[in-house]
Coordinates of C-alpha atoms in Angstrom, one line a residue:
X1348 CA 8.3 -7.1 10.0
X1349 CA 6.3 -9.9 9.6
X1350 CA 2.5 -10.6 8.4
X1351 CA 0.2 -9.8 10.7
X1352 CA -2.6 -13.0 11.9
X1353 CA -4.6 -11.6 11.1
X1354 CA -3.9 -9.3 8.1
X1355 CA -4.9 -6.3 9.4
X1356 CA -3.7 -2.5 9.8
X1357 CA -2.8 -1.9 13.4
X1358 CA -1.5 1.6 15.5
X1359 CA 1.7 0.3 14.6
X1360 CA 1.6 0.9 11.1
X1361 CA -0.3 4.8 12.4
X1362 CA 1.3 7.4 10.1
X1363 CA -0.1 10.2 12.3
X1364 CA -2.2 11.1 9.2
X1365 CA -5.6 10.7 9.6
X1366 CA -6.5 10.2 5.7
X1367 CA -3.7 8.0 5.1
X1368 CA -3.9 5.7 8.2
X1369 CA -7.9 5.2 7.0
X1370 CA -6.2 4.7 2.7
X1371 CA -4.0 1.5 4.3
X1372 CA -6.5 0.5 6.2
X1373 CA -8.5 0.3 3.0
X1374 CA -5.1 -1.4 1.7
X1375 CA -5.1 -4.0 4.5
X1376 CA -8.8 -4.9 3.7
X1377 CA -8.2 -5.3 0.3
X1378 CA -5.6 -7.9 0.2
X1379 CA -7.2 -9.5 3.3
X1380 CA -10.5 -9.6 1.0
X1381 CA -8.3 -10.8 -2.0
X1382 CA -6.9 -13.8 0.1
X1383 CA -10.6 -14.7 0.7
X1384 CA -12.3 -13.7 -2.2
X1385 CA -9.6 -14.4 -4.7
X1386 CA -12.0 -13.3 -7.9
X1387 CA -11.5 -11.0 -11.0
X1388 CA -13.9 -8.7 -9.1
X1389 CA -12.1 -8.1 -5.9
X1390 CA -8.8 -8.3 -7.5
X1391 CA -9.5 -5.2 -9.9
X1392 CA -10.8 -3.4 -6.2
X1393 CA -7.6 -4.1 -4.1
X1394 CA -5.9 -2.9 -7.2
X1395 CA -7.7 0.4 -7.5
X1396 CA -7.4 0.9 -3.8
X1397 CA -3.9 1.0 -4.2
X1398 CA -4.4 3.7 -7.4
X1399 CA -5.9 5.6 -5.8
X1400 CA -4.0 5.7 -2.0
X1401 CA -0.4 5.9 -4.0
X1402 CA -2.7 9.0 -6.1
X1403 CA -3.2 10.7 -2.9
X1404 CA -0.1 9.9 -0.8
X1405 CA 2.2 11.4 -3.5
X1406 CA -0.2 14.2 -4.3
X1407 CA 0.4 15.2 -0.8
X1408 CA 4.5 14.6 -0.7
X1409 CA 4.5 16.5 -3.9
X1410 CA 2.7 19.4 -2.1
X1411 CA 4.6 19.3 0.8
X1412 CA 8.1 19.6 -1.7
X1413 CA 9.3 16.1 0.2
X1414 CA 12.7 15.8 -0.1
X1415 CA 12.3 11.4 -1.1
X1416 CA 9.2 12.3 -3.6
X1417 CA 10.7 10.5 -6.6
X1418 CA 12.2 7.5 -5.1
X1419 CA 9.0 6.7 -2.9
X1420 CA 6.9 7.4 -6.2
X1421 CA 8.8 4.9 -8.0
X1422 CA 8.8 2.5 -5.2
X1423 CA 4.9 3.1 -5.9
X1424 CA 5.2 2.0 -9.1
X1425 CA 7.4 -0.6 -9.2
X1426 CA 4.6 -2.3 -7.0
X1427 CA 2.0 -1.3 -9.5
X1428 CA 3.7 -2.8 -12.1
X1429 CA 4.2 -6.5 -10.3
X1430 CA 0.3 -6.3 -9.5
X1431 CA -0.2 -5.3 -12.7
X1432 CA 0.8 -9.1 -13.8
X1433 CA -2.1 -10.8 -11.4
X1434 CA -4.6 -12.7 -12.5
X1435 CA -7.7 -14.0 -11.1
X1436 CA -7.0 -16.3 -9.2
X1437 CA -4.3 -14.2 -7.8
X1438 CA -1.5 -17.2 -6.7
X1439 CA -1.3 -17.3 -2.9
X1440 CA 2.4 -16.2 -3.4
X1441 CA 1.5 -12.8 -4.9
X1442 CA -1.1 -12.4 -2.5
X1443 CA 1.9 -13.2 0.3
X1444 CA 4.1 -10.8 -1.6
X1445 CA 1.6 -7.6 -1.7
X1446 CA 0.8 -8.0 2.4
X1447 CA 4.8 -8.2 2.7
X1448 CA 5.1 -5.2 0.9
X1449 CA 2.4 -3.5 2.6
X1450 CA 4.0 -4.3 5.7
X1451 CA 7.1 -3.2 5.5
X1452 CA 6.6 -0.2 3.2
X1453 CA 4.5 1.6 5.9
X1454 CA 7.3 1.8 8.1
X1455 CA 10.5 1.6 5.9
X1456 CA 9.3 4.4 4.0
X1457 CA 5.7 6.0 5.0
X1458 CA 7.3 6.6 8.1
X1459 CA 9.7 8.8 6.5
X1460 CA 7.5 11.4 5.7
X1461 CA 6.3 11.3 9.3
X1462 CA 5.9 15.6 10.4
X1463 CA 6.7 16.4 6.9
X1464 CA 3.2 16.6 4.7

């Protein structure tokens, strides 16, 4: 899938979970903000955003006993750890990599858990 114009969560990214379609909205917004507001400040909040929505999501999978937990987890932080490398000014190809991600994530994976949490 590609990047939304503009970059912004849609009902085709809808999880059917109402806390975790409003978290990636949250997600959306921050990179969006990020690719307009490309400072230290708003770099460290589309990073905690994303914190605290894996936090959350794999709270929940880990209740639920789902059956891709640890792969999806690690997926979660092998992202972490490539944002973890940004600096302020985030280059426009990082910012291009985490709305990618986003992207595709949602429904390659997130989509998987789908009736299951």
């Amino acid at each position: 899938m590609g990047i939304p114009v503009p970059f912004a969560w849609s009902e085709s990214f809808a999880t059917s979970y109402k806390n975790i379609d409003n978290e990636h909205r949250t997600l959306f917004n921050g990179l969006f903000a990020l690719s307009e507001f490309n400072t230290r400040d708003q770099l460290a909040a589309c990073k905690e955003c994303f914190v605290m929505h894996f936090r959350d999501e794999q709270t929940q999978m880990e209740n639920a006993n789902f059956e891709h937990f640890e792969e999806h987890k690690g997926i979660h932080e092998d992202f972490l750890e490539k944002m973890g490398h940004w600096k302020a000014p985030v280059a426009q190809k990082d910012i291009k990599f985490g709305m990618e991600w986003l992207v595709d994530h949602i429904p390659k994976e997130d989509f998987k858990y789908k009736g299951k949490l």
